[in-house]
């Protein structure tokens, strides 16, 4: 049905309308997910600690995100004296925008992608660095010592993690020979053993590559155990300290939007996108994609409630001493294998 | 090199072990007691603020105002007052003021009480908007809990309970009748109240 709809849209509806539809679709997808991933996170956190999580608002606490949103919306957004007013206001938007832009090239199914461009992967990472800059701007514009410390941390953390992340991505480009996300997924057609995660005959270290990607994704989205930017115990709320009301809310939504983007990217790069894991299973299109993506999202929550926050030098050590060397090795290995095979 | 690799391997393994443990917890049942909806059973030795004990035979407070608790209290939070009605062998309590703002629940009063007339209550839902709400009159509290004593026909029981030598004809009025008392605060009105009660009993 999804295919039929998108086909129909592609054939008969004018391009601007298609764009508007995808824009609205992506924004509502992100908004809905940001709201309900908070619920999932709280429920998940509860279950991991053997609590029930939110229960009071609605059935099983399902209205909790709405209650949270109403609370945030009804609060004043205070702009403290002495801050850089324009940057302070722009920063939350700048955090949100790259995630939305990145989702535009994610192929949810063969047909369902807002833009099928040849440099999709490059585009996501180009916008991904804006996200870092936006958090830094927010921290710096706040004129608050904690926020500035946090901003500095975000930058050094993301510089450290961008390197292995990009090395991994280059490996994947070598394997598939394309930066077009749609083609990347098509390249993994067939059973789950064709997924990049399990293609050990191209590179025996493929699962390790996925782990590096996953770790870097956690660090890029500032998730625990790498949430040094928002280390509550030491930095109040990090870069978001001075934000209140919906300014804070947008930062919060952006965190989940970035997780969504990161997990989508992981699905596309390693888990075969919209392909079903076994040939005989029906091709459900976006459903397989969403299933894989939400599994990754769940694992992100799982990781958060398993590991304590690392120390800052531990975080940098992990990147420079382990992730970068290992990803370099996988890159060299893959290029050699690709050349030889 | 070899050391570094084995370190990485062991570190990675420990991460997965940790994740296996947490996912195990994830599927176990929750242990939360959802407090306003569910409550735990209060342990038998729970120490709430003290309360007066009723004599099961008469339905009246056991306390006979010996004031041992008052003396035992290290923080002076207890003030007991009582009257000795005519014909009675013992005093009866008319006001038992507990200043719970000062009480540290040490339990000296309960230990000091010879007759088992006070005990720890099981009341833990204490909340108030003012300090004065925690200066409580335990006697009034006891009265308000069950306004009508179970046994109005107390006199014969009383005599047996107190002592066999007591004259049966002269029942001890005060034990019976604080039912219709107006709030008992000042000593004067307190003294006044048992008298109609006594009269009632005598009429009977």
Coordinates of C-alpha atoms in Angstrom, one line a residue:
Chain A
X1 CA 0.0 0.0 0.0
X2 CA 2.8 2.3 0.9
X3 CA 4.4 1.7 -2.5
X4 CA 1.2 2.4 -4.3
X5 CA 0.7 5.6 -2.4
X6 CA 4.3 6.8 -3.1
X7 CA 4.0 5.7 -6.7
X8 CA 0.8 7.6 -7.0
X9 CA 2.4 10.7 -5.4
X10 CA 5.4 10.4 -7.6
X11 CA 3.4 10.1 -10.8
X12 CA 0.6 12.5 -10.5
X13 CA 1.4 15.0 -7.9
X14 CA 3.5 17.9 -8.7
X15 CA 6.9 18.1 -7.1
X16 CA 6.2 21.0 -4.7
X17 CA 3.3 19.1 -3.2
X18 CA 5.5 16.0 -2.8
X19 CA 8.1 18.1 -1.0
X20 CA 5.5 19.6 1.3
X21 CA 4.1 16.1 2.0
X22 CA 7.5 14.7 2.9
X23 CA 8.4 17.8 5.0
X24 CA 5.2 17.4 7.0
X25 CA 5.7 13.7 7.2
X26 CA 9.3 13.8 8.4
X27 CA 8.5 16.6 10.9
X28 CA 5.5 14.7 12.3
X29 CA 7.6 11.5 12.4
X30 CA 10.3 13.2 14.3
X31 CA 7.9 15.0 16.6
X32 CA 5.9 11.9 17.4
X33 CA 9.0 9.8 17.9
X34 CA 10.7 12.5 20.1
X35 CA 7.6 12.5 22.3
X36 CA 7.1 8.8 22.5
X37 CA 10.7 7.8 22.6
X38 CA 10.8 9.8 25.9
X39 CA 8.0 7.6 27.1
X40 CA 9.8 4.5 25.8
X41 CA 13.0 5.7 27.5
X42 CA 11.2 6.3 30.8
X43 CA 9.3 3.0 30.6
X44 CA 12.5 1.2 29.6
X45 CA 14.5 2.9 32.4
X46 CA 11.8 1.8 34.8
X47 CA 11.9 -1.8 33.6
X48 CA 15.7 -2.0 33.7
X49 CA 15.5 -0.9 37.3
X50 CA 12.5 -3.0 38.0
X51 CA 10.1 -0.1 38.3
X52 CA 6.9 0.3 36.3
X53 CA 7.9 3.7 34.9
X54 CA 5.2 6.3 34.2
X55 CA 1.8 4.9 35.0
X56 CA -0.5 7.7 36.1
X57 CA -1.2 9.8 33.0
X58 CA -3.4 7.7 30.7
X59 CA -3.2 4.0 30.2
X60 CA 0.4 2.9 31.1
X61 CA 1.4 6.5 31.2
X62 CA 0.9 6.9 27.5
X63 CA -0.3 10.5 27.9
X64 CA 2.9 11.4 29.8
X65 CA 4.7 12.9 26.8
X66 CA 1.7 15.1 26.2
X67 CA 1.6 16.2 29.8
X68 CA 5.4 17.0 29.5
X69 CA 4.8 18.9 26.4
X70 CA 2.0 21.0 27.9
X71 CA 4.2 21.7 30.9
X72 CA 7.1 22.8 28.7
X73 CA 4.9 24.9 26.4
X74 CA 3.3 26.7 29.3
X75 CA 6.6 27.7 30.8
X76 CA 8.3 31.0 30.0
X77 CA 11.5 30.8 28.0
X78 CA 13.8 32.9 30.0
X79 CA 16.6 34.6 28.2
X80 CA 19.0 35.5 31.0
X81 CA 20.7 38.9 31.2
X82 CA 24.0 39.1 29.4
X83 CA 23.6 36.2 27.1
X84 CA 24.1 36.5 23.3
X85 CA 20.4 36.8 22.7
X86 CA 20.3 35.8 19.0
X87 CA 22.6 32.9 19.3
X88 CA 20.8 31.7 22.4
X89 CA 17.6 31.6 20.6
X90 CA 18.9 30.1 17.4
X91 CA 20.9 27.3 19.0
X92 CA 17.9 25.0 19.7
X93 CA 16.8 25.3 16.1
X94 CA 20.2 24.6 14.8
X95 CA 20.3 21.4 16.9
X96 CA 17.0 20.3 15.5
X97 CA 17.5 21.2 11.9
X98 CA 20.3 18.9 10.9
X99 CA 18.5 15.9 12.2
X100 CA 15.4 16.8 10.1
X101 CA 17.6 17.5 7.1
X102 CA 19.4 14.2 7.5
X103 CA 16.1 12.2 7.6
X104 CA 15.3 13.7 4.2
X105 CA 17.7 11.3 2.5
X106 CA 17.0 8.2 4.6
X107 CA 15.2 5.6 2.5
X108 CA 12.4 4.2 4.6
X109 CA 11.6 1.8 1.8
X110 CA 12.6 1.6 -1.8
X111 CA 10.2 4.3 -2.8
X112 CA 9.8 6.2 0.4
X113 CA 12.6 8.7 0.6
X114 CA 12.1 12.4 0.4
X115 CA 15.2 12.8 -1.7
X116 CA 17.2 10.1 -3.3
X117 CA 20.5 11.9 -3.9
X118 CA 23.8 10.5 -4.8
X119 CA 25.7 12.0 -1.9
X120 CA 23.1 11.2 0.8
X121 CA 25.7 9.8 3.2
X122 CA 27.9 12.8 2.8
X123 CA 25.0 15.1 3.3
X124 CA 24.0 13.5 6.6
X125 CA 27.5 13.8 7.9
X126 CA 27.9 17.4 6.7
X127 CA 24.7 18.3 8.6
X128 CA 25.8 16.1 11.5
X129 CA 28.6 18.5 12.3
X130 CA 26.3 21.4 12.4
X131 CA 24.6 19.7 15.3
X132 CA 27.8 19.7 17.3
X133 CA 28.3 23.4 16.5
X134 CA 24.8 24.2 17.6
X135 CA 25.2 22.6 21.0
X136 CA 28.5 24.5 21.3
X137 CA 26.8 27.7 20.3
X138 CA 24.0 27.1 22.8
X139 CA 26.6 26.5 25.6
X140 CA 28.7 29.4 24.7
X141 CA 25.8 31.9 24.2
X142 CA 24.4 30.9 27.7
X143 CA 27.2 32.9 29.5
X144 CA 27.3 30.2 32.1
X145 CA 30.4 28.5 33.3
X146 CA 28.9 25.0 33.2
X147 CA 27.5 25.6 29.8
X148 CA 30.9 26.7 28.5
X149 CA 32.6 23.7 30.0
X150 CA 30.0 21.5 28.4
X151 CA 30.4 23.3 25.1
X152 CA 34.2 22.6 25.2
X153 CA 33.5 19.0 26.0
X154 CA 31.1 18.6 23.2
X155 CA 33.5 19.9 20.7
X156 CA 36.5 17.7 21.8
X157 CA 34.2 14.7 22.1
X158 CA 32.7 15.1 18.7
X159 CA 36.0 15.8 17.0
X160 CA 37.4 12.6 18.6
X161 CA 34.4 10.5 17.5
X162 CA 33.9 12.0 14.1
X163 CA 37.1 10.4 12.9
X164 CA 36.4 6.7 13.6
X165 CA 32.8 7.3 12.5
X166 CA 33.9 8.6 9.1
X167 CA 36.5 5.9 8.8
X168 CA 33.8 3.4 9.3
X169 CA 31.6 5.1 6.8
X170 CA 34.4 5.2 4.2
X171 CA 34.8 1.4 4.8
X172 CA 31.1 1.0 4.0
X173 CA 31.4 3.1 0.9
X174 CA 34.3 0.9 -0.2
X175 CA 32.2 -2.2 0.3
X176 CA 29.1 -0.9 -1.5
X177 CA 30.8 1.5 -3.9
X178 CA 28.2 4.2 -3.5
X179 CA 27.2 7.1 -1.3
X180 CA 23.6 6.9 -2.3
X181 CA 21.7 5.4 0.6
X182 CA 19.1 3.8 -1.6
X183 CA 21.8 2.0 -3.5
X184 CA 23.6 1.1 -0.3
X185 CA 20.5 -0.7 0.8
X186 CA 19.9 -2.3 -2.5
X187 CA 23.4 -3.6 -2.4
X188 CA 22.4 -5.6 0.7
X189 CA 19.5 -7.4 -0.9
X190 CA 19.0 -11.1 -0.1
X191 CA 19.0 -12.8 3.3
X192 CA 20.5 -11.3 6.4
X193 CA 23.9 -12.7 5.5
X194 CA 24.0 -10.1 2.8
X195 CA 23.7 -7.3 5.3
X196 CA 26.9 -5.4 5.7
X197 CA 27.0 -6.4 9.4
X198 CA 27.5 -10.1 8.4
X199 CA 29.6 -9.7 5.3
X200 CA 32.6 -11.2 6.8
X201 CA 34.0 -12.5 3.5
X202 CA 34.6 -8.9 2.4
X203 CA 36.0 -7.9 5.8
X204 CA 36.3 -10.3 8.7
X205 CA 36.0 -7.4 11.1
X206 CA 32.6 -6.3 9.9
X207 CA 30.8 -6.8 13.2
X208 CA 33.6 -4.9 14.9
X209 CA 33.0 -2.1 12.4
X210 CA 29.4 -2.0 13.3
X211 CA 30.3 -1.8 17.0
X212 CA 32.6 1.1 16.2
X213 CA 29.8 2.8 14.3
X214 CA 27.4 2.2 17.1
X215 CA 29.8 3.6 19.7
X216 CA 30.5 6.6 17.7
X217 CA 26.8 7.1 17.1
X218 CA 26.2 7.1 20.8
X219 CA 29.0 9.6 21.3
X220 CA 27.8 11.8 18.5
X221 CA 24.3 12.0 19.9
X222 CA 25.7 12.6 23.3
X223 CA 24.0 9.6 24.8
X224 CA 25.0 7.8 28.0
X225 CA 27.6 6.5 28.6
X226 CA 29.1 9.4 26.6
X227 CA 26.8 12.2 27.7
X228 CA 29.6 14.3 29.0
X229 CA 27.9 17.3 27.5
X230 CA 24.9 16.9 29.8
X231 CA 26.7 15.4 32.8
X232 CA 24.0 16.2 35.4
X233 CA 26.1 15.3 38.3
X234 CA 28.8 17.8 37.5
X235 CA 27.5 20.3 35.0
X236 CA 23.9 20.9 36.1
X237 CA 22.4 20.3 32.6
X238 CA 25.5 21.1 30.6
X239 CA 25.0 23.2 27.6
X240 CA 21.2 23.3 28.3
X241 CA 21.6 24.8 31.8
X242 CA 20.2 28.2 31.0
X243 CA 17.4 26.9 28.7
X244 CA 13.9 26.7 30.0
X245 CA 10.5 26.1 28.5
X246 CA 10.4 25.0 24.9
X247 CA 14.0 26.0 24.3
X248 CA 14.9 23.1 26.5
X249 CA 12.2 21.1 25.0
X250 CA 13.6 21.5 21.5
X251 CA 17.0 20.5 22.7
X252 CA 15.4 17.4 24.2
X253 CA 13.5 16.6 21.1
X254 CA 16.7 17.1 19.1
X255 CA 18.5 14.5 21.2
X256 CA 15.8 11.9 20.2
X257 CA 15.7 13.1 16.6
X258 CA 19.5 12.6 16.4
X259 CA 19.1 9.1 17.9
X260 CA 16.5 8.4 15.3
X261 CA 18.8 9.6 12.6
X262 CA 21.7 7.7 13.9
X263 CA 19.8 4.5 14.2
X264 CA 18.3 4.9 10.8
X265 CA 21.8 5.3 9.4
X266 CA 22.9 2.2 11.2
X267 CA 20.0 0.3 9.7
X268 CA 20.8 1.6 6.3
X269 CA 24.5 1.0 6.5
X270 CA 24.6 -2.3 8.4
X271 CA 21.3 -3.9 8.8
X272 CA 20.0 -4.0 5.2
X273 CA 17.5 -1.2 5.4
X274 CA 14.1 -2.2 4.3
X275 CA 15.1 -5.8 3.3
X276 CA 13.5 -8.6 5.2
X277 CA 16.1 -10.8 7.0
X278 CA 15.1 -14.0 5.3
X279 CA 14.0 -14.4 1.7
X280 CA 10.8 -16.1 2.4
X281 CA 9.5 -13.5 4.8
X282 CA 7.2 -11.0 3.1
X283 CA 8.8 -7.7 2.0
X284 CA 7.0 -5.3 4.2
X285 CA 9.0 -2.3 3.0
X286 CA 9.2 0.4 5.7
X287 CA 8.0 -1.9 8.4
X288 CA 11.2 -3.9 8.3
X289 CA 13.2 -0.7 8.3
X290 CA 11.3 0.6 11.3
X291 CA 11.6 -2.7 13.1
X292 CA 15.3 -2.7 12.7
X293 CA 15.6 1.0 13.6
X294 CA 13.5 0.7 16.7
X295 CA 15.6 -2.3 17.8
X296 CA 18.6 -0.1 17.5
X297 CA 16.8 2.7 19.4
X298 CA 15.9 0.2 22.1
X299 CA 19.5 -0.9 22.3
X300 CA 20.5 2.7 22.8
X301 CA 18.2 2.9 25.8
X302 CA 19.4 -0.4 27.0
X303 CA 23.0 0.8 26.8
X304 CA 22.2 4.0 28.6
X305 CA 20.6 2.2 31.6
X306 CA 23.4 -0.4 31.7
X307 CA 26.6 1.6 31.8
X308 CA 27.6 4.5 34.0
X309 CA 28.9 7.7 32.4
X310 CA 32.6 7.5 31.5
X311 CA 35.1 10.0 32.6
X312 CA 36.1 12.5 30.1
X313 CA 39.6 11.2 29.5
X314 CA 38.3 7.7 29.3
X315 CA 36.1 8.8 26.5
X316 CA 39.0 10.4 24.6
X317 CA 41.2 7.4 25.3
X318 CA 38.6 5.0 23.9
X319 CA 38.4 7.1 20.7
X320 CA 42.1 7.7 20.1
X321 CA 43.5 4.5 21.5
X322 CA 41.0 1.9 20.4
X323 CA 38.4 3.1 18.0
X324 CA 40.6 5.1 15.6
X325 CA 43.3 2.4 15.3
X326 CA 40.8 -0.4 14.9
X327 CA 38.7 1.5 12.3
X328 CA 41.9 2.2 10.4
X329 CA 42.7 -1.5 10.4
X330 CA 39.3 -2.3 9.1
X331 CA 39.6 0.3 6.4
X332 CA 42.9 -1.0 5.2
X333 CA 41.7 -4.5 5.4
X334 CA 38.5 -3.8 3.5
X335 CA 40.3 -1.9 0.8
X336 CA 42.8 -4.7 0.4
X337 CA 40.0 -7.3 0.2
X338 CA 38.0 -5.2 -2.2
X339 CA 41.0 -4.8 -4.4
X340 CA 41.9 -8.5 -4.3
X341 CA 38.4 -10.0 -4.7
Chain B
X1 CA 50.2 -5.4 21.3
X2 CA 48.9 -8.7 22.6
X3 CA 48.2 -7.3 26.0
X4 CA 46.3 -4.3 24.5
X5 CA 44.2 -6.6 22.3
X6 CA 43.3 -8.9 25.1
X7 CA 42.5 -5.9 27.2
X8 CA 40.1 -4.6 24.5
X9 CA 38.6 -8.1 24.2
X10 CA 38.0 -8.4 27.9
X11 CA 36.7 -4.9 28.2
X12 CA 34.3 -5.6 25.3
X13 CA 33.2 -8.9 26.8
X14 CA 32.5 -7.3 30.2
X15 CA 30.3 -4.7 28.4
X16 CA 28.2 -7.5 26.9
X17 CA 28.0 -9.3 30.2
X18 CA 26.7 -6.1 31.8
X19 CA 24.1 -5.7 29.0
X20 CA 23.0 -9.3 29.5
X21 CA 22.4 -8.7 33.2
X22 CA 20.3 -5.6 32.6
X23 CA 18.2 -7.2 30.0
X24 CA 17.6 -10.0 32.5
X25 CA 16.3 -7.5 35.0
X26 CA 14.2 -5.9 32.2
X27 CA 12.0 -9.0 32.0
X28 CA 11.7 -9.6 35.7
X29 CA 8.6 -8.4 37.4
X30 CA 8.7 -4.9 38.9
X31 CA 9.1 -4.6 42.6
X32 CA 7.5 -1.1 43.0
X33 CA 4.8 -0.6 45.6
X34 CA 2.6 2.0 44.0
X35 CA 2.2 3.9 47.2
X36 CA -1.1 5.7 47.1
X37 CA -2.7 2.7 45.5
X38 CA -0.9 0.0 47.4
X39 CA 0.7 0.1 50.8
X40 CA 3.1 -2.2 52.6
X41 CA 2.2 -3.8 55.8
X42 CA 3.5 -1.8 58.7
X43 CA 6.1 -3.7 60.7
X44 CA 4.8 -4.7 64.2
X45 CA 7.4 -2.6 66.0
X46 CA 6.7 0.5 64.0
X47 CA 6.9 3.7 66.1
X48 CA 4.3 6.2 65.2
X49 CA 3.4 9.0 67.6
X50 CA 2.0 7.6 70.9
X51 CA -1.6 7.0 71.5
X52 CA -3.8 6.2 74.5
X53 CA -5.0 2.6 74.9
X54 CA -8.5 1.8 75.7
X55 CA -9.4 -0.6 78.5
X56 CA -11.1 -3.3 76.5
X57 CA -13.5 -3.9 79.4
X58 CA -14.8 -0.4 79.8
X59 CA -13.9 1.3 76.5
X60 CA -12.3 4.1 78.5
X61 CA -8.6 5.1 78.4
X62 CA -6.5 3.0 80.7
X63 CA -4.5 6.0 81.7
X64 CA -5.0 7.1 85.3
X65 CA -2.8 10.2 85.1
X66 CA 0.2 9.0 87.1
X67 CA 2.3 11.3 85.0
X68 CA 5.2 8.9 84.8
X69 CA 5.3 9.4 81.1
X70 CA 5.4 13.1 81.6
X71 CA 8.4 12.7 83.8
X72 CA 10.1 10.2 81.6
X73 CA 9.8 12.3 78.5
X74 CA 13.3 13.8 77.8
X75 CA 12.0 16.6 75.7
X76 CA 9.0 17.6 77.7
X77 CA 6.4 17.0 75.0
X78 CA 3.8 15.3 77.2
X79 CA 1.3 17.1 79.5
X80 CA -1.3 14.9 81.1
X81 CA -4.2 16.2 83.1
X82 CA -7.0 14.4 84.8
X83 CA -9.5 14.6 87.5
X84 CA -10.5 12.3 90.2
X85 CA -14.2 12.0 90.2
X86 CA -16.1 11.6 93.4
X87 CA -16.2 8.0 94.5
X88 CA -13.6 6.9 92.0
X89 CA -10.4 5.1 93.2
X90 CA -8.3 6.5 90.5
X91 CA -8.0 9.6 88.5
X92 CA -9.2 9.6 84.9
X93 CA -7.5 11.4 82.1
X94 CA -9.1 14.5 80.7
X95 CA -6.4 15.9 78.5
X96 CA -3.3 14.2 77.2
X97 CA -1.3 16.8 75.2
X98 CA 1.5 15.6 73.0
X99 CA 3.7 18.1 71.4
X100 CA 4.8 16.0 68.4
X101 CA 7.0 18.7 67.1
X102 CA 9.5 18.0 69.9
X103 CA 8.9 14.2 70.2
X104 CA 11.8 12.1 69.0
X105 CA 9.9 8.8 69.3
X106 CA 12.4 7.6 71.9
X107 CA 9.7 5.5 73.6
X108 CA 10.7 6.4 77.1
X109 CA 7.0 7.2 77.9
X110 CA 5.8 3.8 76.6
X111 CA 8.5 2.1 78.7
X112 CA 7.6 4.2 81.8
X113 CA 3.9 3.5 81.6
X114 CA 3.1 0.9 84.2
X115 CA -0.3 0.1 83.0
X116 CA 0.3 -0.2 79.3
X117 CA -1.9 2.8 78.8
X118 CA 0.0 4.3 76.0
X119 CA 1.5 2.7 72.9
X120 CA 2.9 3.6 69.6
X121 CA 0.3 4.3 67.0
X122 CA 0.6 3.1 63.4
X123 CA -0.2 6.4 62.0
X124 CA 2.5 7.4 59.5
X125 CA 0.4 9.7 57.2
X126 CA 1.2 12.8 59.1
X127 CA 1.0 16.0 57.2
X128 CA -0.1 19.4 58.3
X129 CA -0.2 23.0 57.2
X130 CA 0.7 24.5 60.5
X131 CA 2.8 23.7 63.5
X132 CA -0.2 23.6 65.8
X133 CA -1.6 20.6 64.0
X134 CA 1.2 18.5 65.6
X135 CA 0.4 19.6 69.1
X136 CA -2.3 17.0 69.6
X137 CA -4.6 16.0 72.4
X138 CA -4.5 12.3 72.4
X139 CA -7.5 12.0 74.7
X140 CA -9.6 13.9 72.2
X141 CA -8.2 11.9 69.4
X142 CA -9.2 8.7 71.2
X143 CA -12.6 10.1 71.8
X144 CA -13.1 11.1 68.2
X145 CA -12.0 7.7 67.0
X146 CA -15.1 6.1 68.4
X147 CA -17.5 8.6 69.9
X148 CA -19.6 6.1 71.7
X149 CA -17.9 3.8 74.1
X150 CA -18.7 0.2 73.5
X151 CA -20.0 -0.5 76.9
X152 CA -22.2 2.0 78.6
X153 CA -23.2 -0.4 81.3
X154 CA -19.8 -0.2 82.8
X155 CA -20.3 0.0 86.6
X156 CA -20.4 -3.7 87.5
X157 CA -17.5 -4.4 85.2
X158 CA -15.6 -1.6 86.6
X159 CA -15.9 -2.8 90.2
X160 CA -14.7 -6.2 89.3
X161 CA -11.9 -4.8 87.3
X162 CA -10.6 -2.4 89.8
X163 CA -10.8 -4.2 93.0
X164 CA -13.1 -6.7 94.6
X165 CA -13.3 -4.6 97.8
X166 CA -14.8 -1.7 96.0
X167 CA -18.4 -1.0 97.0
X168 CA -20.6 -2.4 94.3
X169 CA -23.4 0.0 95.0
X170 CA -21.2 3.0 94.3
X171 CA -20.2 2.7 90.7
X172 CA -17.4 4.7 89.3
X173 CA -19.0 7.2 87.2
X174 CA -16.1 8.9 85.4
X175 CA -15.0 5.9 83.5
X176 CA -18.3 5.8 81.7
X177 CA -19.2 9.1 80.2
X178 CA -17.1 11.4 78.2
X179 CA -19.4 10.8 75.3
X180 CA -21.1 14.2 75.0
X181 CA -18.3 16.2 76.3
X182 CA -17.7 19.5 74.6
X183 CA -14.0 20.0 73.6
X184 CA -11.9 19.5 76.7
X185 CA -9.2 22.0 77.0
X186 CA -9.3 24.0 80.1
X187 CA -9.2 22.2 83.5
X188 CA -12.4 23.9 84.7
X189 CA -14.7 22.6 82.0
X190 CA -13.1 19.2 82.3
X191 CA -14.0 19.0 85.9
X192 CA -17.5 20.0 85.1
X193 CA -18.1 17.3 82.5
X194 CA -17.8 14.1 84.4
X195 CA -20.4 15.3 86.9
X196 CA -23.4 15.0 84.6
X197 CA -22.0 11.8 83.5
X198 CA -21.9 10.6 87.0
X199 CA -25.4 11.8 87.5
X200 CA -26.5 9.8 84.5
X201 CA -25.0 6.7 85.8
X202 CA -26.6 7.2 89.2
X203 CA -29.9 7.7 87.6
X204 CA -29.5 4.4 86.0

